[in-house]
Amino acid sequence: MSDNILEMRHITKTFPGVRALSDVNFAVRRGEIHCLVGENGAGKSTLMKVLSGLYPHSDFEGEIIFNGKKKEFNGIHDSEEAGIGIIYQELALVPDMTVYENIMLGHEIRRGMTIDVQEMIHKAEELLRRVRLSINPSAKVKDLGIGKQQLVVIAKVLSRNVSLLILDEPTAALNEDDCDNLLNILRILKTQGVTSIMISHKLKEVLSIAETITVLRDGQTICTLDRQKDEVTEQILIKHMVGRSIENIYPPRTSTHAEEAVLEVKDWSAYDAKLGRKVLNNVNFHVCKGEIVGLSGLVGSGRTELARSLFGNPDGYIVSGDMVFKGKKQRFTHPRHAIRSGLAYATEDRKRNGLILIKSIQENISLANLQGVSKNGVINEELDKQNALNFVNSLSIKTPSISQLVMNLSGGNQQKVSVAKWLFVGPEMLIFDEPTRGIDVGAKYEIYTIMNDLVAKGMSILMISSELPEILGMSDRIYVVANGTITGELDAKSATQEAVMRLATQY
Amino acid sequence: MNELMTVLKKNVREYGMYIALAAIIAVFTILSHGVFISSRNIANLLNQTGYIAVLAVGMTLVIVIRHIDLSVGFLSGFLGAIAAISLTQWHWPVWLSILFVLGLGICAGLLTALPVAGLGIPAFVASLAGWLIYRGALMLVTAATGTIIIPNESFNALGNGYIPDLFASNSFLPGIHKTTLVLGLIATIVFIFGQIADRKRKMQYKFEVLSTGLFVAKLVFMAIILGFISWILAGYNGMSWTVVIMLAVVLVYDFITRRTVIGRHIYAVGGNPEAAELSGISVRNITFTVFGSMGFLAALSGILFAARLKSATPQAGTLFEMDAIAAAYIGGVSASGGIGSISGSLIGALVYMSLMNGMNLLGTDISLQYVIRGLVLLLAVIFDVITRKRKL
Ligand SMILES: Nc1ncnc2c1ncn2[C@@H]1O[C@H](COP(=O)(O)OP(=O)(O)OP(=O)(O)O)[C@@H](O)[C@H]1O
Ligand SMILES: [Mg+2]
């Protein structure tokens, strides 16, 4: 008992219409790496927010025992003081500030009235060393890759002297290499006496790092598995998480694609005048009707830039080259032209540019296709609601009603709303940027099944993904992007992770 | 009772406005020994509210898309003067000069939007330029004549006239404007049926709704309020044209914002411009539309004000933009975009103008009036922020 750094007992937390946690018990041993898994909306993030004091003591039932003492946190500040550091699902860095400024934000070192820059840089360097990051502390955060940004966040939290580190899906947006690196950092921190709780939907990494795994489902603790005593496999975890077993992670495809290309891109280049550099360089590729094409590459290699430059070019790149869509030469100048012609693009960052967080599920689902629920510019409420309800049911979006604001949904359920929105547009070709980021295994399977159904009906999908198994498991063909250009094309049947990685790092 | 408390707590922001309005009315009624609530004063108050409410409606949408328009005060003054000039010096018929001025308003709004939507210049700066320009223009056109008196009866009726009583009778309820009562009755019936239909639909889709008891209580309450207002108005000259125009604007805009594609687009742009753009909405076009509508409403406001004064003065429109902004914020619009309702802004305008009207009735010193108006605005915004935070 006494070796538990943390015990949360009988935690119950409700939101209007939702019981997010009911009577949850959760214990973490000192010095271990403890993983928290469960379906989207199971209550993982909520449990951690309760722990961090974001939901003050009076807002939930149950007790928190930290380091053997009962604690009543009334804000992040209290938990921070006690030595708990939390990293939320979404990165919290100021992109335009430097690394050291971000790390020391809110804890600036003063000398008299002014800020002691030298001392701050020195301190930041020390922290960066702890996360094995060799970068210039005076670099702007926005110039770093997302993997490095994630490490900066960890360094920032470490600056507060934490003994318990909480990470909510820290690897969701990272590619394989960055993931491995981050897990290593956690192992190193462990040797320095830091206990970690990590939430993740990537079961492989959970199995590779966790000493104890707690599974939540529908706001309840299903079980706690000790790796030394219990046998744990991916299948076992999935069974606990979703309540049934899923045999194939990738549903089998029965349809075959046509030879006719729906999209053909030739010598496509794009120049970003704001950054003053070329973001795409002579890209050539095509997508056939009814085909799923995977677009792989490291984060920052230009995959998203490619998608956006084709989809109406909202960033205002100066583009050159040819794009033939549905047999016609096209150069879309606004996303709405692309959508109207049958090309859709589901963004990678649902919070920043995918969804209107302060609006309801209903309003978000029909946003890109309001013609579909209106007549003469007047919305048919009935139709709009019915449509939203259909998607909520078919994608099993977990919510009390379609009037729920999207910001109140769990991360994975937000992603499903974004998927629903583009499915409702019913395009002939869909560019799917990280379609399953932050989505649980069960829901992933559902989304993959939908993708298969769509291509069987003749739709084409260009899937951008940082998860290699997903690229290999779902695609017909794979293009690898590196440094703004396509470095290779692979047949998915014969491709291997190594082959993709080789092309992705080649420039 | 329990449900009532939770409902109140959850919608404290919306109900808070109504409660504030009721409190202000009650306080002034008591302090003025009933003069405030008299038919004559209420009619006067509503006519005063007209030209600000119309501006507040437009301003609400501008703020919803995260912009601001400071130019509308003097624009409204300037366009009022143009209306006066076209009537008195060019001898245009009333309908023509009204159409002309409304058209000018739209153009002026689009012009303000040009640097904002085209070059990304902050609306604060772009419309500040407009503020200066229209102020100068107003002084220029009134320089030769000074105040321009408008002798046209039908034009002035827009600001001072009342709708005719179709059911005038000396035997039944003499001195009461029967048409106003009938309109009030119709409005009440339409409102009740609308609410019932809305509730049915919501229940069908498992939305949270009030329990039957509370719902009926709400309907009865609203019916009494509507009946009371029409009774008070009927007791003087009935409904004025200003009130008719104001209600028409509010109803049309309310419909547009809640039920149309363009309304959804406006709120989407306000909620997250980047996501809206990537959903195929042209942020640029929406910006032009919203500023164009603002210019149109500024023109309407200018017409109402000139008609009310029966003249165009060189000071017309001074600080109107600030009154409209204050009304919109009291009405619950959020500066971070995407949130704010037309009905809220109407209530906001009523709160704000009741305050001014009441203090004028009591003969409160003008300097003190400004301080109190400022404090009320501050309170409203603080209340807004606190209640919103709690919801997250
Ligand atoms: N502020 C809120 N208001 C209303 N409901 C909420 C709020 N925050 C969370 N919920 C609900 O509580 C439940 C648990 O959400 P939580 O974010 O903890 O899920 P999660 O396990 O982290 O899921 P994911 O894997 O998708 O991130 C969900 O049903 C969610 O809709
Ligand atoms: Mg979560």
PDB file of C-alpha atoms in Angstrom, chain B residues 167-349:
ATOM      1  CA  PHE B 167     -60.747  49.098 -35.774  1.00  0.00           C
ATOM      2  CA  ALA B 168     -61.186  52.615 -34.423  1.00  0.00           C
ATOM      3  CA  SER B 169     -64.366  52.892 -32.397  1.00  0.00           C
ATOM      4  CA  ASN B 170     -65.641  55.357 -29.862  1.00  0.00           C
ATOM      5  CA  SER B 171     -67.930  52.967 -28.036  1.00  0.00           C
ATOM      6  CA  PHE B 172     -65.690  49.929 -27.484  1.00  0.00           C
ATOM      7  CA  LEU B 173     -62.601  50.678 -25.399  1.00  0.00           C
ATOM      8  CA  PRO B 174     -62.367  54.355 -26.297  1.00  0.00           C
ATOM      9  CA  GLY B 175     -58.887  55.839 -26.347  1.00  0.00           C
ATOM     10  CA  ILE B 176     -57.317  52.420 -26.858  1.00  0.00           C
ATOM     11  CA  HIS B 177     -55.564  51.534 -30.091  1.00  0.00           C
ATOM     12  CA  LYS B 178     -57.394  48.359 -31.096  1.00  0.00           C
ATOM     13  CA  THR B 179     -55.173  47.386 -34.033  1.00  0.00           C
ATOM     14  CA  THR B 180     -52.193  47.306 -31.704  1.00  0.00           C
ATOM     15  CA  LEU B 181     -54.063  44.980 -29.383  1.00  0.00           C
ATOM     16  CA  VAL B 182     -54.997  42.693 -32.270  1.00  0.00           C
ATOM     17  CA  LEU B 183     -51.397  42.620 -33.465  1.00  0.00           C
ATOM     18  CA  GLY B 184     -50.272  41.830 -29.949  1.00  0.00           C
ATOM     19  CA  LEU B 185     -52.742  38.978 -29.797  1.00  0.00           C
ATOM     20  CA  ILE B 186     -51.578  37.575 -33.129  1.00  0.00           C
ATOM     21  CA  ALA B 187     -47.968  37.812 -32.059  1.00  0.00           C
ATOM     22  CA  THR B 188     -48.752  35.968 -28.832  1.00  0.00           C
ATOM     23  CA  ILE B 189     -50.542  33.177 -30.672  1.00  0.00           C
ATOM     24  CA  VAL B 190     -47.779  32.804 -33.248  1.00  0.00           C
ATOM     25  CA  PHE B 191     -45.204  32.765 -30.484  1.00  0.00           C
ATOM     26  CA  ILE B 192     -46.999  30.066 -28.496  1.00  0.00           C
ATOM     27  CA  PHE B 193     -47.508  27.796 -31.475  1.00  0.00           C
ATOM     28  CA  GLY B 194     -43.934  28.318 -32.591  1.00  0.00           C
ATOM     29  CA  GLN B 195     -42.681  27.359 -29.149  1.00  0.00           C
ATOM     30  CA  ILE B 196     -44.837  24.243 -29.023  1.00  0.00           C
ATOM     31  CA  ALA B 197     -43.684  23.084 -32.449  1.00  0.00           C
ATOM     32  CA  ASP B 198     -40.081  23.777 -31.522  1.00  0.00           C
ATOM     33  CA  ARG B 199     -40.356  21.787 -28.318  1.00  0.00           C
ATOM     34  CA  LYS B 200     -41.920  18.845 -30.120  1.00  0.00           C
ATOM     35  CA  ARG B 201     -39.087  18.763 -32.597  1.00  0.00           C
ATOM     36  CA  LYS B 202     -36.495  19.010 -29.867  1.00  0.00           C
ATOM     37  CA  MET B 203     -38.050  16.148 -27.934  1.00  0.00           C
ATOM     38  CA  GLN B 204     -38.082  14.046 -31.066  1.00  0.00           C
ATOM     39  CA  TYR B 205     -34.312  14.445 -31.292  1.00  0.00           C
ATOM     40  CA  LYS B 206     -33.715  13.895 -27.590  1.00  0.00           C
ATOM     41  CA  PHE B 207     -32.703  17.449 -26.818  1.00  0.00           C
ATOM     42  CA  GLU B 208     -33.055  18.561 -23.279  1.00  0.00           C
ATOM     43  CA  VAL B 209     -36.346  20.426 -22.875  1.00  0.00           C
ATOM     44  CA  LEU B 210     -38.187  22.024 -20.014  1.00  0.00           C
ATOM     45  CA  SER B 211     -40.663  19.856 -18.146  1.00  0.00           C
ATOM     46  CA  THR B 212     -44.303  20.387 -19.170  1.00  0.00           C
ATOM     47  CA  GLY B 213     -45.106  22.395 -16.069  1.00  0.00           C
ATOM     48  CA  LEU B 214     -42.234  24.783 -16.482  1.00  0.00           C
ATOM     49  CA  PHE B 215     -42.825  25.054 -20.207  1.00  0.00           C
ATOM     50  CA  VAL B 216     -46.464  26.062 -19.684  1.00  0.00           C
ATOM     51  CA  ALA B 217     -45.385  28.513 -17.018  1.00  0.00           C
ATOM     52  CA  LYS B 218     -42.907  30.049 -19.456  1.00  0.00           C
ATOM     53  CA  LEU B 219     -45.567  30.359 -22.154  1.00  0.00           C
ATOM     54  CA  VAL B 220     -48.037  31.981 -19.766  1.00  0.00           C
ATOM     55  CA  PHE B 221     -45.355  34.357 -18.569  1.00  0.00           C
ATOM     56  CA  MET B 222     -44.373  35.383 -22.089  1.00  0.00           C
ATOM     57  CA  ALA B 223     -48.016  35.762 -23.105  1.00  0.00           C
ATOM     58  CA  ILE B 224     -48.605  38.082 -20.166  1.00  0.00           C
ATOM     59  CA  ILE B 225     -45.551  40.146 -21.080  1.00  0.00           C
ATOM     60  CA  LEU B 226     -46.568  40.452 -24.727  1.00  0.00           C
ATOM     61  CA  GLY B 227     -50.132  41.285 -23.728  1.00  0.00           C
ATOM     62  CA  PHE B 228     -48.929  43.858 -21.238  1.00  0.00           C
ATOM     63  CA  ILE B 229     -46.665  45.569 -23.753  1.00  0.00           C
ATOM     64  CA  SER B 230     -49.393  45.791 -26.376  1.00  0.00           C
ATOM     65  CA  TRP B 231     -51.814  47.069 -23.767  1.00  0.00           C
ATOM     66  CA  ILE B 232     -49.413  49.805 -22.727  1.00  0.00           C
ATOM     67  CA  LEU B 233     -48.715  50.795 -26.316  1.00  0.00           C
ATOM     68  CA  ALA B 234     -52.399  50.718 -27.162  1.00  0.00           C
ATOM     69  CA  GLY B 235     -53.010  53.123 -24.332  1.00  0.00           C
ATOM     70  CA  TYR B 236     -51.137  55.930 -26.091  1.00  0.00           C
ATOM     71  CA  ASN B 237     -51.147  56.153 -29.881  1.00  0.00           C
ATOM     72  CA  GLY B 238     -50.585  52.497 -30.556  1.00  0.00           C
ATOM     73  CA  MET B 239     -47.611  51.043 -32.303  1.00  0.00           C
ATOM     74  CA  SER B 240     -45.297  53.509 -33.976  1.00  0.00           C
ATOM     75  CA  TRP B 241     -43.755  53.003 -37.385  1.00  0.00           C
ATOM     76  CA  THR B 242     -40.357  52.969 -35.737  1.00  0.00           C
ATOM     77  CA  VAL B 243     -41.374  50.005 -33.606  1.00  0.00           C
ATOM     78  CA  VAL B 244     -42.786  48.245 -36.665  1.00  0.00           C
ATOM     79  CA  ILE B 245     -39.529  48.769 -38.561  1.00  0.00           C
ATOM     80  CA  MET B 246     -37.414  47.750 -35.596  1.00  0.00           C
ATOM     81  CA  LEU B 247     -39.417  44.566 -35.072  1.00  0.00           C
ATOM     82  CA  ALA B 248     -39.265  43.764 -38.772  1.00  0.00           C
ATOM     83  CA  VAL B 249     -35.480  44.139 -38.759  1.00  0.00           C
ATOM     84  CA  VAL B 250     -35.154  41.992 -35.669  1.00  0.00           C
ATOM     85  CA  LEU B 251     -37.440  39.271 -37.015  1.00  0.00           C
ATOM     86  CA  VAL B 252     -35.760  39.155 -40.410  1.00  0.00           C
ATOM     87  CA  TYR B 253     -32.256  39.079 -38.946  1.00  0.00           C
ATOM     88  CA  ASP B 254     -33.257  36.579 -36.321  1.00  0.00           C
ATOM     89  CA  PHE B 255     -34.557  34.325 -39.061  1.00  0.00           C
ATOM     90  CA  ILE B 256     -31.446  34.798 -41.156  1.00  0.00           C
ATOM     91  CA  THR B 257     -29.094  33.998 -38.309  1.00  0.00           C
ATOM     92  CA  ARG B 258     -30.934  30.965 -37.032  1.00  0.00           C
ATOM     93  CA  ARG B 259     -32.470  29.371 -40.058  1.00  0.00           C
ATOM     94  CA  THR B 260     -30.479  30.116 -43.189  1.00  0.00           C
ATOM     95  CA  VAL B 261     -27.316  28.910 -44.823  1.00  0.00           C
ATOM     96  CA  ILE B 262     -25.789  32.351 -44.791  1.00  0.00           C
ATOM     97  CA  GLY B 263     -26.524  32.638 -41.080  1.00  0.00           C
ATOM     98  CA  ARG B 264     -24.719  29.383 -40.356  1.00  0.00           C
ATOM     99  CA  HIS B 265     -21.827  30.590 -42.479  1.00  0.00           C
ATOM    100  CA  ILE B 266     -21.559  33.846 -40.545  1.00  0.00           C
ATOM    101  CA  TYR B 267     -21.394  32.066 -37.202  1.00  0.00           C
ATOM    102  CA  ALA B 268     -18.967  29.479 -38.566  1.00  0.00           C
ATOM    103  CA  VAL B 269     -16.617  32.219 -39.744  1.00  0.00           C
ATOM    104  CA  GLY B 270     -16.867  33.802 -36.315  1.00  0.00           C
ATOM    105  CA  GLY B 271     -16.334  30.501 -34.512  1.00  0.00           C
ATOM    106  CA  ASN B 272     -13.258  29.437 -36.451  1.00  0.00           C
ATOM    107  CA  PRO B 273     -12.375  31.296 -39.649  1.00  0.00           C
ATOM    108  CA  GLU B 274      -9.770  28.775 -40.702  1.00  0.00           C
ATOM    109  CA  ALA B 275     -12.101  25.811 -40.334  1.00  0.00           C
ATOM    110  CA  ALA B 276     -14.839  27.739 -42.110  1.00  0.00           C
ATOM    111  CA  GLU B 277     -12.564  28.503 -45.034  1.00  0.00           C
ATOM    112  CA  LEU B 278     -11.564  24.847 -45.305  1.00  0.00           C
ATOM    113  CA  SER B 279     -15.235  23.870 -45.210  1.00  0.00           C
ATOM    114  CA  GLY B 280     -15.734  25.780 -48.417  1.00  0.00           C
ATOM    115  CA  ILE B 281     -17.024  29.021 -46.929  1.00  0.00           C
ATOM    116  CA  SER B 282     -15.547  32.187 -48.348  1.00  0.00           C
ATOM    117  CA  VAL B 283     -14.538  34.231 -45.332  1.00  0.00           C
ATOM    118  CA  ARG B 284     -14.035  37.168 -47.669  1.00  0.00           C
ATOM    119  CA  ASN B 285     -17.569  37.076 -49.019  1.00  0.00           C
ATOM    120  CA  ILE B 286     -19.032  36.704 -45.557  1.00  0.00           C
ATOM    121  CA  THR B 287     -17.026  39.719 -44.397  1.00  0.00           C
ATOM    122  CA  PHE B 288     -18.380  41.791 -47.265  1.00  0.00           C
ATOM    123  CA  THR B 289     -21.914  40.596 -46.609  1.00  0.00           C
ATOM    124  CA  VAL B 290     -21.814  41.420 -42.923  1.00  0.00           C
ATOM    125  CA  PHE B 291     -20.299  44.869 -43.418  1.00  0.00           C
ATOM    126  CA  GLY B 292     -22.721  45.539 -46.266  1.00  0.00           C
ATOM    127  CA  SER B 293     -25.609  44.700 -43.980  1.00  0.00           C
ATOM    128  CA  MET B 294     -24.110  46.937 -41.315  1.00  0.00           C
ATOM    129  CA  GLY B 295     -23.996  49.835 -43.771  1.00  0.00           C
ATOM    130  CA  PHE B 296     -27.586  49.170 -44.780  1.00  0.00           C
ATOM    131  CA  LEU B 297     -28.714  49.250 -41.159  1.00  0.00           C
ATOM    132  CA  ALA B 298     -26.661  52.387 -40.504  1.00  0.00           C
ATOM    133  CA  ALA B 299     -28.598  54.052 -43.320  1.00  0.00           C
ATOM    134  CA  LEU B 300     -31.879  52.845 -41.856  1.00  0.00           C
ATOM    135  CA  SER B 301     -30.864  54.156 -38.472  1.00  0.00           C
ATOM    136  CA  GLY B 302     -29.953  57.513 -40.032  1.00  0.00           C
ATOM    137  CA  ILE B 303     -33.366  57.718 -41.680  1.00  0.00           C
ATOM    138  CA  LEU B 304     -35.187  56.884 -38.446  1.00  0.00           C
ATOM    139  CA  PHE B 305     -33.185  59.437 -36.499  1.00  0.00           C
ATOM    140  CA  ALA B 306     -33.631  62.221 -39.043  1.00  0.00           C
ATOM    141  CA  ALA B 307     -37.333  61.474 -39.237  1.00  0.00           C
ATOM    142  CA  ARG B 308     -37.601  61.524 -35.482  1.00  0.00           C
ATOM    143  CA  LEU B 309     -35.908  64.931 -35.227  1.00  0.00           C
ATOM    144  CA  LYS B 310     -37.657  66.065 -38.426  1.00  0.00           C
ATOM    145  CA  SER B 311     -34.290  67.419 -39.408  1.00  0.00           C
ATOM    146  CA  ALA B 312     -30.661  66.602 -40.114  1.00  0.00           C
ATOM    147  CA  THR B 313     -28.148  68.161 -37.763  1.00  0.00           C
ATOM    148  CA  PRO B 314     -24.361  68.419 -37.992  1.00  0.00           C
ATOM    149  CA  GLN B 315     -24.109  66.382 -34.783  1.00  0.00           C
ATOM    150  CA  ALA B 316     -26.447  63.577 -35.825  1.00  0.00           C
ATOM    151  CA  GLY B 317     -25.076  60.132 -35.120  1.00  0.00           C
ATOM    152  CA  THR B 318     -22.502  61.221 -32.547  1.00  0.00           C
ATOM    153  CA  LEU B 319     -21.591  58.205 -30.375  1.00  0.00           C
ATOM    154  CA  PHE B 320     -24.253  55.994 -31.933  1.00  0.00           C
ATOM    155  CA  GLU B 321     -21.600  53.418 -32.734  1.00  0.00           C
ATOM    156  CA  MET B 322     -20.633  53.257 -29.083  1.00  0.00           C
ATOM    157  CA  ASP B 323     -24.247  52.870 -28.008  1.00  0.00           C
ATOM    158  CA  ALA B 324     -24.706  50.075 -30.529  1.00  0.00           C
ATOM    159  CA  ILE B 325     -21.543  48.312 -29.413  1.00  0.00           C
ATOM    160  CA  ALA B 326     -22.580  48.619 -25.780  1.00  0.00           C
ATOM    161  CA  ALA B 327     -26.045  47.278 -26.563  1.00  0.00           C
ATOM    162  CA  ALA B 328     -24.561  44.320 -28.439  1.00  0.00           C
ATOM    163  CA  TYR B 329     -22.237  43.458 -25.567  1.00  0.00           C
ATOM    164  CA  ILE B 330     -24.963  43.818 -22.972  1.00  0.00           C
ATOM    165  CA  GLY B 331     -26.950  41.524 -25.230  1.00  0.00           C
ATOM    166  CA  GLY B 332     -24.330  38.818 -24.858  1.00  0.00           C
ATOM    167  CA  VAL B 333     -22.243  38.951 -28.005  1.00  0.00           C
ATOM    168  CA  SER B 334     -18.731  37.618 -27.483  1.00  0.00           C
ATOM    169  CA  ALA B 335     -15.626  39.408 -28.685  1.00  0.00           C
ATOM    170  CA  SER B 336     -13.887  36.124 -29.340  1.00  0.00           C
ATOM    171  CA  GLY B 337     -16.368  35.494 -32.111  1.00  0.00           C
ATOM    172  CA  GLY B 338     -19.126  33.126 -33.128  1.00  0.00           C
ATOM    173  CA  ILE B 339     -21.459  33.858 -30.238  1.00  0.00           C
ATOM    174  CA  GLY B 340     -24.275  36.379 -29.970  1.00  0.00           C
ATOM    175  CA  SER B 341     -27.929  36.500 -30.872  1.00  0.00           C
ATOM    176  CA  ILE B 342     -30.164  39.065 -32.503  1.00  0.00           C
ATOM    177  CA  SER B 343     -32.818  38.790 -29.831  1.00  0.00           C
ATOM    178  CA  GLY B 344     -30.102  39.286 -27.242  1.00  0.00           C
ATOM    179  CA  SER B 345     -29.008  42.504 -28.903  1.00  0.00           C
ATOM    180  CA  LEU B 346     -32.565  43.786 -28.959  1.00  0.00           C
ATOM    181  CA  ILE B 347     -32.806  43.187 -25.226  1.00  0.00           C
ATOM    182  CA  GLY B 348     -29.374  44.762 -24.817  1.00  0.00           C
ATOM    183  CA  ALA B 349     -30.549  47.858 -26.653  1.00  0.00           C
TER     184      ALA B 349
END
